[in-house]
PDB file of C-alpha atoms in Angstrom:
ATOM      1  CA  GLY A   1      -2.088  -1.483  14.935  1.00 44.00           C
ATOM      2  CA  ASP A   2      -3.417  -4.587  13.269  1.00 53.00           C
ATOM      3  CA  LEU A   3      -1.841  -6.032  10.128  1.00 53.00           C
ATOM      4  CA  LYS A   4      -5.165  -5.815   8.404  1.00 52.00           C
ATOM      5  CA  ASP A   5      -5.346  -2.032   8.663  1.00 59.00           C
ATOM      6  CA  ARG A   6      -1.746  -1.022   8.180  1.00 80.00           C
ATOM      7  CA  GLY A   7      -1.476  -0.057   4.574  1.00 90.00           C
ATOM      8  CA  ILE A   8       0.481   2.454   2.520  1.00 94.00           C
ATOM      9  CA  THR A   9      -1.279   4.287  -0.288  1.00 96.00           C
ATOM     10  CA  MET A  10       0.610   3.778  -3.534  1.00 97.00           C
ATOM     11  CA  ASN A  11       1.020   6.380  -6.283  1.00 98.00           C
ATOM     12  CA  ASP A  12      -2.096   5.062  -8.099  1.00 98.00           C
ATOM     13  CA  GLY A  13      -4.309   5.522  -5.020  1.00 97.00           C
ATOM     14  CA  ASN A  14      -4.522   1.807  -4.130  1.00 97.00           C
ATOM     15  CA  LYS A  15      -3.405   0.622  -0.708  1.00 97.00           C
ATOM     16  CA  ILE A  16      -0.870  -2.109   0.005  1.00 97.00           C
ATOM     17  CA  PRO A  17      -0.578  -3.785   3.440  1.00 94.00           C
ATOM     18  CA  ILE A  18       2.910  -3.110   4.852  1.00 92.00           C
ATOM     19  CA  LEU A  19       3.635  -6.709   5.805  1.00 92.00           C
ATOM     20  CA  GLY A  20       3.323  -9.466   3.235  1.00 93.00           C
ATOM     21  CA  PHE A  21       3.614 -13.241   3.270  1.00 94.00           C
ATOM     22  CA  GLY A  22       5.943 -14.743   0.628  1.00 92.00           C
ATOM     23  CA  THR A  23       4.999 -18.021  -1.069  1.00 93.00           C
ATOM     24  CA  TYR A  24       8.263 -18.999  -2.731  1.00 89.00           C
ATOM     25  CA  SER A  25       9.464 -22.422  -1.647  1.00 82.00           C
ATOM     26  CA  PRO A  26      12.760 -24.119  -2.501  1.00 79.00           C
ATOM     27  CA  ASP A  27      12.402 -27.209  -4.698  1.00 79.00           C
ATOM     28  CA  ALA A  28      13.089 -29.469  -1.726  1.00 78.00           C
ATOM     29  CA  VAL A  29       9.850 -28.369  -0.052  1.00 83.00           C
ATOM     30  CA  PRO A  30       6.634 -30.048  -1.253  1.00 84.00           C
ATOM     31  CA  LYS A  31       4.382 -27.437  -2.912  1.00 83.00           C
ATOM     32  CA  SER A  32       1.429 -28.643  -0.825  1.00 82.00           C
ATOM     33  CA  LYS A  33       3.142 -27.136   2.233  1.00 91.00           C
ATOM     34  CA  CYS A  34       2.499 -23.765   0.647  1.00 92.00           C
ATOM     35  CA  GLU A  35      -1.260 -24.234   0.943  1.00 95.00           C
ATOM     36  CA  GLU A  36      -1.111 -24.971   4.686  1.00 94.00           C
ATOM     37  CA  ALA A  37       1.307 -22.118   5.329  1.00 93.00           C
ATOM     38  CA  THR A  38      -0.837 -19.623   3.405  1.00 96.00           C
ATOM     39  CA  LYS A  39      -3.927 -20.648   5.386  1.00 97.00           C
ATOM     40  CA  THR A  40      -1.995 -20.201   8.631  1.00 95.00           C
ATOM     41  CA  ALA A  41      -0.747 -16.799   7.489  1.00 95.00           C
ATOM     42  CA  ILE A  42      -4.304 -15.622   6.811  1.00 96.00           C
ATOM     43  CA  GLU A  43      -5.471 -17.034  10.163  1.00 95.00           C
ATOM     44  CA  VAL A  44      -2.828 -15.073  12.098  1.00 92.00           C
ATOM     45  CA  GLY A  45      -3.651 -11.838  10.283  1.00 92.00           C
ATOM     46  CA  PHE A  46      -1.619 -11.606   7.072  1.00 94.00           C
ATOM     47  CA  ARG A  47      -3.688 -10.019   4.299  1.00 95.00           C
ATOM     48  CA  HIS A  48      -0.949  -9.416   1.737  1.00 96.00           C
ATOM     49  CA  ILE A  49       0.276 -12.498  -0.125  1.00 97.00           C
ATOM     50  CA  ASP A  50       3.221 -12.367  -2.504  1.00 96.00           C
ATOM     51  CA  GLY A  51       3.368 -14.974  -5.249  1.00 97.00           C
ATOM     52  CA  ALA A  52       4.716 -15.406  -8.764  1.00 96.00           C
ATOM     53  CA  TYR A  53       4.131 -17.390 -11.924  1.00 97.00           C
ATOM     54  CA  VAL A  54       7.588 -18.971 -11.631  1.00 94.00           C
ATOM     55  CA  TYR A  55       7.069 -20.213  -8.040  1.00 93.00           C
ATOM     56  CA  GLN A  56       4.591 -22.792  -9.371  1.00 94.00           C
ATOM     57  CA  THR A  57       2.575 -22.524  -6.156  1.00 95.00           C
ATOM     58  CA  GLU A  58      -0.298 -20.341  -7.365  1.00 97.00           C
ATOM     59  CA  GLU A  59      -2.815 -23.198  -7.443  1.00 97.00           C
ATOM     60  CA  HIS A  60      -2.013 -23.937  -3.789  1.00 96.00           C
ATOM     61  CA  VAL A  61      -2.172 -20.287  -2.796  1.00 97.00           C
ATOM     62  CA  GLY A  62      -5.500 -19.870  -4.589  1.00 98.00           C
ATOM     63  CA  ARG A  63      -6.888 -22.916  -2.822  1.00 97.00           C
ATOM     64  CA  ALA A  64      -5.795 -21.564   0.566  1.00 98.00           C
ATOM     65  CA  VAL A  65      -7.342 -18.140  -0.050  1.00 98.00           C
ATOM     66  CA  ARG A  66     -10.591 -19.639  -1.307  1.00 98.00           C
ATOM     67  CA  ALA A  67     -10.766 -21.911   1.748  1.00 98.00           C
ATOM     68  CA  LYS A  68     -10.425 -18.885   4.041  1.00 98.00           C
ATOM     69  CA  ILE A  69     -13.077 -17.043   2.030  1.00 98.00           C
ATOM     70  CA  SER A  70     -15.529 -19.933   2.201  1.00 98.00           C
ATOM     71  CA  ASP A  71     -15.093 -20.355   5.964  1.00 98.00           C
ATOM     72  CA  GLY A  72     -15.809 -16.655   6.463  1.00 98.00           C
ATOM     73  CA  THR A  73     -12.345 -15.584   7.676  1.00 97.00           C
ATOM     74  CA  VAL A  74     -11.893 -13.082   4.811  1.00 97.00           C
ATOM     75  CA  LYS A  75     -13.519 -11.724   1.683  1.00 97.00           C
ATOM     76  CA  ARG A  76     -11.604 -11.554  -1.605  1.00 98.00           C
ATOM     77  CA  GLU A  77     -11.289  -7.767  -1.243  1.00 96.00           C
ATOM     78  CA  ASP A  78      -9.539  -8.195   2.136  1.00 96.00           C
ATOM     79  CA  ILE A  79      -6.697 -10.049   0.430  1.00 98.00           C
ATOM     80  CA  PHE A  80      -3.944  -8.240  -1.457  1.00 98.00           C
ATOM     81  CA  TYR A  81      -2.343 -10.670  -3.914  1.00 98.00           C
ATOM     82  CA  THR A  82       0.830  -9.901  -5.861  1.00 98.00           C
ATOM     83  CA  GLY A  83       1.775 -11.931  -8.926  1.00 98.00           C
ATOM     84  CA  LYS A  84       4.793 -11.571 -11.189  1.00 98.00           C
ATOM     85  CA  LEU A  85       5.416 -11.566 -14.926  1.00 98.00           C
ATOM     86  CA  TRP A  86       8.026 -14.217 -15.640  1.00 97.00           C
ATOM     87  CA  SER A  87      11.008 -13.420 -17.879  1.00 97.00           C
ATOM     88  CA  THR A  88       9.915 -15.733 -20.726  1.00 98.00           C
ATOM     89  CA  PHE A  89       6.755 -13.579 -21.180  1.00 98.00           C
ATOM     90  CA  HIS A  90       8.337 -10.137 -21.673  1.00 98.00           C
ATOM     91  CA  ARG A  91       7.336  -9.803 -25.319  1.00 98.00           C
ATOM     92  CA  PRO A  92       4.387  -7.418 -25.258  1.00 98.00           C
ATOM     93  CA  GLU A  93       2.038  -9.930 -26.913  1.00 98.00           C
ATOM     94  CA  LEU A  94       2.757 -12.507 -24.154  1.00 98.00           C
ATOM     95  CA  VAL A  95       2.278 -10.322 -21.055  1.00 98.00           C
ATOM     96  CA  ARG A  96      -1.478 -10.759 -20.748  1.00 98.00           C
ATOM     97  CA  LYS A  97      -1.149 -14.500 -21.387  1.00 98.00           C
ATOM     98  CA  CYS A  98       1.122 -14.882 -18.328  1.00 98.00           C
ATOM     99  CA  LEU A  99      -1.281 -12.867 -16.161  1.00 98.00           C
ATOM    100  CA  GLU A 100      -4.294 -14.851 -17.348  1.00 98.00           C
ATOM    101  CA  GLU A 101      -2.548 -18.180 -16.711  1.00 98.00           C
ATOM    102  CA  SER A 102      -1.812 -17.080 -13.142  1.00 98.00           C
ATOM    103  CA  LEU A 103      -5.393 -15.886 -12.594  1.00 98.00           C
ATOM    104  CA  LYS A 104      -6.681 -19.213 -13.865  1.00 98.00           C
ATOM    105  CA  LYS A 105      -4.449 -21.152 -11.431  1.00 98.00           C
ATOM    106  CA  LEU A 106      -5.502 -18.896  -8.559  1.00 98.00           C
ATOM    107  CA  GLN A 107      -9.138 -18.894  -9.717  1.00 98.00           C
ATOM    108  CA  PHE A 108      -9.222 -15.126  -9.146  1.00 98.00           C
ATOM    109  CA  ASP A 109     -10.927 -12.521 -11.363  1.00 98.00           C
ATOM    110  CA  TYR A 110      -8.182  -9.984 -10.787  1.00 98.00           C
ATOM    111  CA  MET A 111      -4.797  -9.518  -9.166  1.00 98.00           C
ATOM    112  CA  ASP A 112      -4.111  -6.637  -6.792  1.00 98.00           C
ATOM    113  CA  LEU A 113      -0.560  -6.116  -8.007  1.00 98.00           C
ATOM    114  CA  PHE A 114       1.315  -7.527 -10.989  1.00 98.00           C
ATOM    115  CA  ILE A 115       5.023  -6.810 -11.318  1.00 98.00           C
ATOM    116  CA  ILE A 116       7.798  -7.541 -13.815  1.00 98.00           C
ATOM    117  CA  HIS A 117       9.775 -10.220 -11.916  1.00 97.00           C
ATOM    118  CA  ASN A 118      13.216  -9.420 -13.360  1.00 96.00           C
ATOM    119  CA  PRO A 119      14.648  -6.801 -15.702  1.00 97.00           C
ATOM    120  CA  PHE A 120      16.138  -9.450 -18.012  1.00 96.00           C
ATOM    121  CA  SER A 121      14.168 -11.275 -20.690  1.00 97.00           C
ATOM    122  CA  MET A 122      14.435 -14.945 -21.588  1.00 97.00           C
ATOM    123  CA  LYS A 123      13.506 -16.947 -24.660  1.00 97.00           C
ATOM    124  CA  PRO A 124       9.718 -17.529 -24.788  1.00 98.00           C
ATOM    125  CA  GLY A 125       8.485 -21.108 -24.686  1.00 96.00           C
ATOM    126  CA  PRO A 126       7.532 -23.888 -22.297  1.00 94.00           C
ATOM    127  CA  ASP A 127      10.825 -23.812 -20.355  1.00 96.00           C
ATOM    128  CA  LEU A 128      10.884 -21.435 -17.397  1.00 96.00           C
ATOM    129  CA  PHE A 129      14.695 -21.453 -17.562  1.00 95.00           C
ATOM    130  CA  PRO A 130      15.582 -21.982 -21.219  1.00 96.00           C
ATOM    131  CA  MET A 131      19.113 -23.347 -21.560  1.00 95.00           C
ATOM    132  CA  GLY A 132      21.240 -23.557 -24.687  1.00 95.00           C
ATOM    133  CA  GLU A 133      23.507 -26.419 -25.771  1.00 95.00           C
ATOM    134  CA  ASP A 134      26.251 -24.726 -23.749  1.00 95.00           C
ATOM    135  CA  LYS A 135      24.118 -25.074 -20.593  1.00 93.00           C
ATOM    136  CA  LYS A 136      23.832 -21.291 -20.401  1.00 94.00           C
ATOM    137  CA  PRO A 137      20.518 -19.404 -20.159  1.00 94.00           C
ATOM    138  CA  VAL A 138      19.047 -18.217 -23.439  1.00 97.00           C
ATOM    139  CA  PHE A 139      18.146 -14.545 -23.182  1.00 97.00           C
ATOM    140  CA  ASP A 140      15.710 -12.598 -25.339  1.00 97.00           C
ATOM    141  CA  ASN A 141      16.087  -9.037 -26.537  1.00 97.00           C
ATOM    142  CA  VAL A 142      12.952  -7.125 -25.499  1.00 98.00           C
ATOM    143  CA  ASP A 143      12.487  -3.405 -24.908  1.00 98.00           C
ATOM    144  CA  LEU A 144      11.083  -3.285 -21.370  1.00 98.00           C
ATOM    145  CA  ARG A 145       9.253  -0.072 -22.242  1.00 98.00           C
ATOM    146  CA  GLN A 146       7.052  -2.137 -24.568  1.00 98.00           C
ATOM    147  CA  THR A 147       6.612  -4.765 -21.862  1.00 98.00           C
ATOM    148  CA  TRP A 148       5.507  -1.929 -19.576  1.00 98.00           C
ATOM    149  CA  GLU A 149       2.919  -0.725 -22.107  1.00 98.00           C
ATOM    150  CA  ALA A 150       1.451  -4.238 -22.137  1.00 98.00           C
ATOM    151  CA  MET A 151       1.339  -4.143 -18.307  1.00 98.00           C
ATOM    152  CA  GLU A 152      -0.558  -0.829 -18.531  1.00 98.00           C
ATOM    153  CA  ALA A 153      -3.044  -2.464 -20.909  1.00 98.00           C
ATOM    154  CA  CYS A 154      -3.674  -5.239 -18.340  1.00 98.00           C
ATOM    155  CA  LYS A 155      -4.491  -2.584 -15.743  1.00 98.00           C
ATOM    156  CA  ASP A 156      -6.824  -0.835 -18.180  1.00 98.00           C
ATOM    157  CA  ALA A 157      -8.523  -4.178 -18.875  1.00 98.00           C
ATOM    158  CA  GLY A 158      -9.266  -4.550 -15.137  1.00 98.00           C
ATOM    159  CA  LEU A 159      -7.239  -7.760 -14.776  1.00 98.00           C
ATOM    160  CA  VAL A 160      -4.965  -6.072 -12.263  1.00 98.00           C
ATOM    161  CA  ARG A 161      -5.385  -3.062  -9.960  1.00 98.00           C
ATOM    162  CA  SER A 162      -1.756  -1.932  -9.717  1.00 98.00           C
ATOM    163  CA  ILE A 163       1.440  -2.575 -11.678  1.00 98.00           C
ATOM    164  CA  GLY A 164       5.095  -2.444 -10.688  1.00 98.00           C
ATOM    165  CA  VAL A 165       8.533  -3.963 -11.086  1.00 98.00           C
ATOM    166  CA  SER A 166      11.034  -6.103  -9.200  1.00 96.00           C
ATOM    167  CA  ASN A 167      14.845  -6.241  -9.036  1.00 94.00           C
ATOM    168  CA  PHE A 168      15.116  -3.042 -11.115  1.00 96.00           C
ATOM    169  CA  THR A 169      18.087  -0.712 -10.767  1.00 95.00           C
ATOM    170  CA  ARG A 170      17.740   3.053 -10.727  1.00 96.00           C
ATOM    171  CA  LYS A 171      18.713   3.179 -14.423  1.00 97.00           C
ATOM    172  CA  GLN A 172      16.063   0.638 -15.386  1.00 97.00           C
ATOM    173  CA  LEU A 173      13.433   2.530 -13.392  1.00 98.00           C
ATOM    174  CA  GLU A 174      14.435   5.784 -15.084  1.00 98.00           C
ATOM    175  CA  MET A 175      14.000   4.147 -18.484  1.00 98.00           C
ATOM    176  CA  ILE A 176      10.346   3.431 -17.627  1.00 98.00           C
ATOM    177  CA  LEU A 177       9.716   6.774 -15.884  1.00 98.00           C
ATOM    178  CA  ASN A 178      11.143   8.733 -18.834  1.00 98.00           C
ATOM    179  CA  LYS A 179       9.229   6.735 -21.420  1.00 98.00           C
ATOM    180  CA  PRO A 180       7.291   9.004 -23.814  1.00 97.00           C
ATOM    181  CA  GLY A 181       3.554   8.526 -23.301  1.00 97.00           C
ATOM    182  CA  LEU A 182       3.926   6.823 -19.914  1.00 98.00           C
ATOM    183  CA  LYS A 183       0.418   6.132 -18.627  1.00 98.00           C
ATOM    184  CA  TYR A 184       1.089   4.639 -15.185  1.00 98.00           C
ATOM    185  CA  LYS A 185       4.249   4.859 -13.084  1.00 98.00           C
ATOM    186  CA  PRO A 186       5.369   1.642 -11.385  1.00 98.00           C
ATOM    187  CA  VAL A 187       3.850   1.673  -7.880  1.00 98.00           C
ATOM    188  CA  ILE A 188       6.577  -0.495  -6.403  1.00 97.00           C
ATOM    189  CA  ASN A 189      10.059  -1.919  -6.895  1.00 97.00           C
ATOM    190  CA  GLN A 190      10.495  -5.204  -5.024  1.00 95.00           C
ATOM    191  CA  VAL A 191      14.157  -5.926  -4.181  1.00 91.00           C
ATOM    192  CA  GLU A 192      16.360  -7.901  -1.825  1.00 86.00           C
ATOM    193  CA  CYS A 193      16.853  -5.730   1.234  1.00 81.00           C
ATOM    194  CA  HIS A 194      18.366  -6.353   4.660  1.00 75.00           C
ATOM    195  CA  PRO A 195      20.918  -4.655   6.935  1.00 72.00           C
ATOM    196  CA  TYR A 196      23.807  -6.234   4.968  1.00 70.00           C
ATOM    197  CA  ARG A 197      22.342  -4.801   1.768  1.00 76.00           C
ATOM    198  CA  ASN A 198      20.268  -1.861   2.816  1.00 76.00           C
ATOM    199  CA  GLN A 199      19.577  -0.303  -0.615  1.00 85.00           C
ATOM    200  CA  SER A 200      19.693   3.224   0.812  1.00 86.00           C
ATOM    201  CA  LYS A 201      20.462   4.927  -2.533  1.00 92.00           C
ATOM    202  CA  LEU A 202      17.713   3.058  -4.354  1.00 94.00           C
ATOM    203  CA  LEU A 203      15.321   3.774  -1.475  1.00 92.00           C
ATOM    204  CA  ALA A 204      16.030   7.519  -1.715  1.00 94.00           C
ATOM    205  CA  PHE A 205      15.505   7.448  -5.486  1.00 96.00           C
ATOM    206  CA  CYS A 206      12.210   5.536  -5.154  1.00 96.00           C
ATOM    207  CA  LYS A 207      10.932   7.872  -2.431  1.00 95.00           C
ATOM    208  CA  SER A 208      11.711  10.909  -4.594  1.00 97.00           C
ATOM    209  CA  ASN A 209       9.607   9.361  -7.389  1.00 98.00           C
ATOM    210  CA  ASP A 210       6.753   8.212  -5.135  1.00 97.00           C
ATOM    211  CA  ILE A 211       7.583   4.551  -5.761  1.00 98.00           C
ATOM    212  CA  ILE A 212       7.460   2.189  -2.792  1.00 96.00           C
ATOM    213  CA  LEU A 213      10.454  -0.026  -2.147  1.00 94.00           C
ATOM    214  CA  GLU A 214       9.331  -3.493  -1.126  1.00 93.00           C
ATOM    215  CA  GLY A 215      11.934  -5.708   0.510  1.00 89.00           C
ATOM    216  CA  TYR A 216      12.336  -9.464   0.339  1.00 83.00           C
ATOM    217  CA  CYS A 217      14.947 -11.515   2.226  1.00 76.00           C
ATOM    218  CA  VAL A 218      14.646  -8.948   5.024  1.00 68.00           C
ATOM    219  CA  LEU A 219      15.974 -11.611   7.405  1.00 71.00           C
ATOM    220  CA  GLY A 220      19.091 -12.048   5.256  1.00 70.00           C
ATOM    221  CA  SER A 221      19.425 -13.763   1.890  1.00 59.00           C
ATOM    222  CA  GLN A 222      18.439 -17.371   1.272  1.00 54.00           C
ATOM    223  CA  ARG A 223      21.617 -19.200   2.272  1.00 49.00           C
ATOM    224  CA  ASP A 224      22.119 -20.874  -1.057  1.00 50.00           C
ATOM    225  CA  PRO A 225      25.706 -22.216  -1.137  1.00 48.00           C
ATOM    226  CA  SER A 226      25.842 -21.785  -4.915  1.00 47.00           C
ATOM    227  CA  TRP A 227      26.074 -18.001  -4.528  1.00 45.00           C
ATOM    228  CA  LEU A 228      26.569 -17.143  -0.869  1.00 50.00           C
ATOM    229  CA  ASN A 229      29.796 -17.525   1.051  1.00 57.00           C
ATOM    230  CA  PRO A 230      28.823 -20.148   3.674  1.00 56.00           C
ATOM    231  CA  ASP A 231      31.204 -18.498   6.156  1.00 62.00           C
ATOM    232  CA  ALA A 232      29.299 -15.193   6.033  1.00 63.00           C
ATOM    233  CA  PRO A 233      27.473 -14.844   9.361  1.00 66.00           C
ATOM    234  CA  PRO A 234      23.709 -15.370   9.110  1.00 77.00           C
ATOM    235  CA  LEU A 235      22.037 -11.997   9.616  1.00 78.00           C
ATOM    236  CA  LEU A 236      19.898 -13.261  12.486  1.00 79.00           C
ATOM    237  CA  GLU A 237      23.070 -14.174  14.408  1.00 83.00           C
ATOM    238  CA  ASP A 238      24.606 -10.738  13.899  1.00 82.00           C
ATOM    239  CA  PRO A 239      25.917  -9.514  17.293  1.00 85.00           C
ATOM    240  CA  LEU A 240      24.381  -6.032  16.952  1.00 84.00           C
ATOM    241  CA  LEU A 241      20.985  -7.396  15.961  1.00 87.00           C
ATOM    242  CA  VAL A 242      21.102  -9.977  18.762  1.00 87.00           C
ATOM    243  CA  ALA A 243      22.048  -7.250  21.258  1.00 91.00           C
ATOM    244  CA  ILE A 244      19.175  -4.965  20.197  1.00 90.00           C
ATOM    245  CA  ALA A 245      16.758  -7.901  20.352  1.00 89.00           C
ATOM    246  CA  LYS A 246      17.910  -8.746  23.882  1.00 91.00           C
ATOM    247  CA  LYS A 247      17.560  -5.154  24.997  1.00 92.00           C
ATOM    248  CA  TYR A 248      13.929  -4.962  23.846  1.00 86.00           C
ATOM    249  CA  ASN A 249      13.125  -8.578  24.658  1.00 88.00           C
ATOM    250  CA  LYS A 250      12.203  -9.355  21.036  1.00 87.00           C
ATOM    251  CA  THR A 251      13.574 -11.825  18.496  1.00 86.00           C
ATOM    252  CA  PRO A 252      16.303 -10.728  16.035  1.00 85.00           C
ATOM    253  CA  ALA A 253      13.781 -11.390  13.228  1.00 85.00           C
ATOM    254  CA  LEU A 254      11.313  -8.855  14.629  1.00 86.00           C
ATOM    255  CA  VAL A 255      14.074  -6.261  14.967  1.00 86.00           C
ATOM    256  CA  ALA A 256      15.134  -6.797  11.335  1.00 84.00           C
ATOM    257  CA  ILE A 257      11.516  -6.470  10.124  1.00 87.00           C
ATOM    258  CA  ARG A 258      10.866  -3.377  12.225  1.00 84.00           C
ATOM    259  CA  TYR A 259      14.052  -1.727  10.886  1.00 83.00           C
ATOM    260  CA  GLN A 260      12.684  -1.911   7.351  1.00 86.00           C
ATOM    261  CA  LEU A 261       9.183  -0.774   8.279  1.00 85.00           C
ATOM    262  CA  GLN A 262      10.627   2.308   9.967  1.00 85.00           C
ATOM    263  CA  ARG A 263      12.420   3.181   6.713  1.00 87.00           C
ATOM    264  CA  GLY A 264       9.069   3.149   4.908  1.00 85.00           C
ATOM    265  CA  LEU A 265       9.447  -0.177   3.144  1.00 88.00           C
ATOM    266  CA  VAL A 266       6.778  -2.757   2.541  1.00 91.00           C
ATOM    267  CA  VAL A 267       8.201  -5.995   3.942  1.00 90.00           C
ATOM    268  CA  LEU A 268       7.805  -9.601   2.799  1.00 89.00           C
ATOM    269  CA  VAL A 269       8.480 -12.493   5.136  1.00 86.00           C
ATOM    270  CA  LYS A 270       8.776 -16.100   4.041  1.00 84.00           C
ATOM    271  CA  THR A 271       8.542 -19.038   6.366  1.00 81.00           C
ATOM    272  CA  TYR A 272       6.509 -22.223   6.357  1.00 78.00           C
ATOM    273  CA  THR A 273       6.786 -22.960  10.092  1.00 83.00           C
ATOM    274  CA  ARG A 274       3.602 -22.128  11.989  1.00 84.00           C
ATOM    275  CA  LYS A 275       5.497 -20.848  15.017  1.00 86.00           C
ATOM    276  CA  ARG A 276       7.521 -18.448  12.881  1.00 84.00           C
ATOM    277  CA  ILE A 277       4.521 -17.294  10.860  1.00 84.00           C
ATOM    278  CA  GLU A 278       2.842 -16.396  14.151  1.00 85.00           C
ATOM    279  CA  GLU A 279       6.002 -14.696  15.423  1.00 81.00           C
ATOM    280  CA  ASN A 280       6.364 -12.603  12.246  1.00 79.00           C
ATOM    281  CA  ALA A 281       2.736 -11.538  12.491  1.00 79.00           C
ATOM    282  CA  GLN A 282       3.447 -10.082  15.953  1.00 78.00           C
ATOM    283  CA  VAL A 283       5.520  -7.313  14.432  1.00 74.00           C
ATOM    284  CA  ASN A 284       2.230  -5.397  14.165  1.00 63.00           C
ATOM    285  CA  GLN A 285       2.102  -4.893  17.847  1.00 61.00           C
ATOM    286  CA  TYR A 286       5.274  -2.827  17.661  1.00 53.00           C
ATOM    287  CA  ILE A 287       4.565  -0.752  14.563  1.00 46.00           C
TER     288      ILE A 287
END
């Protein structure tokens, strides 16, 4: 099938394309690269674009999407854009402000999906990562059930079609699902997911509650030396994965993506290299 048509219907009736293009870039990469990469992704068939307030690339993503709309490649309704509520905006009165700031940067009227980026809250203010004198992050004490009610209000206001969460544990999901007066269930929980961290328990829990598990880092985690053991083998060099890839004459990356799709996940891939964007788009031919 074609990327454009392969969607899963979420618990609110809206459809999400099963393969998404991630727009997070490490600080070392110029943000302008994001615009080129997003255009390429749309050209090779990606229709689902995953962004976030904190990535600080939404202006570039918006520019790329609008360029592809004006040249006739897509219409706005062909694109599924996900944005994320940053942790400094968890107070219920700030939720809509974060969403509106993102929409303004994107120059969109609405977002397809808006999710709570992390289950922890941080001190509101201009700093994305507020630090105290002790050089430690300054957290905020917010009841995420109230944050969720503000998310529901954004959906009711038509600013976003679907709402969900990210990096939530089963317990945190249960807190929302068991909330008195819940109006909308989260449609999705976006988490790190790859064969070295396959999230099978969380996946089973989400499936039983009709919540889609969406995986990022499906090709292994970002190899950031500050929190990953540099001696751990990169997933894409894993002997089993390499052997399966050889057997089917595919790349290890395609095998890793296909593994998640077969488990019913929505998958995000992140790369800014044209060759790899094209390669990741090929996964459709094998779905």
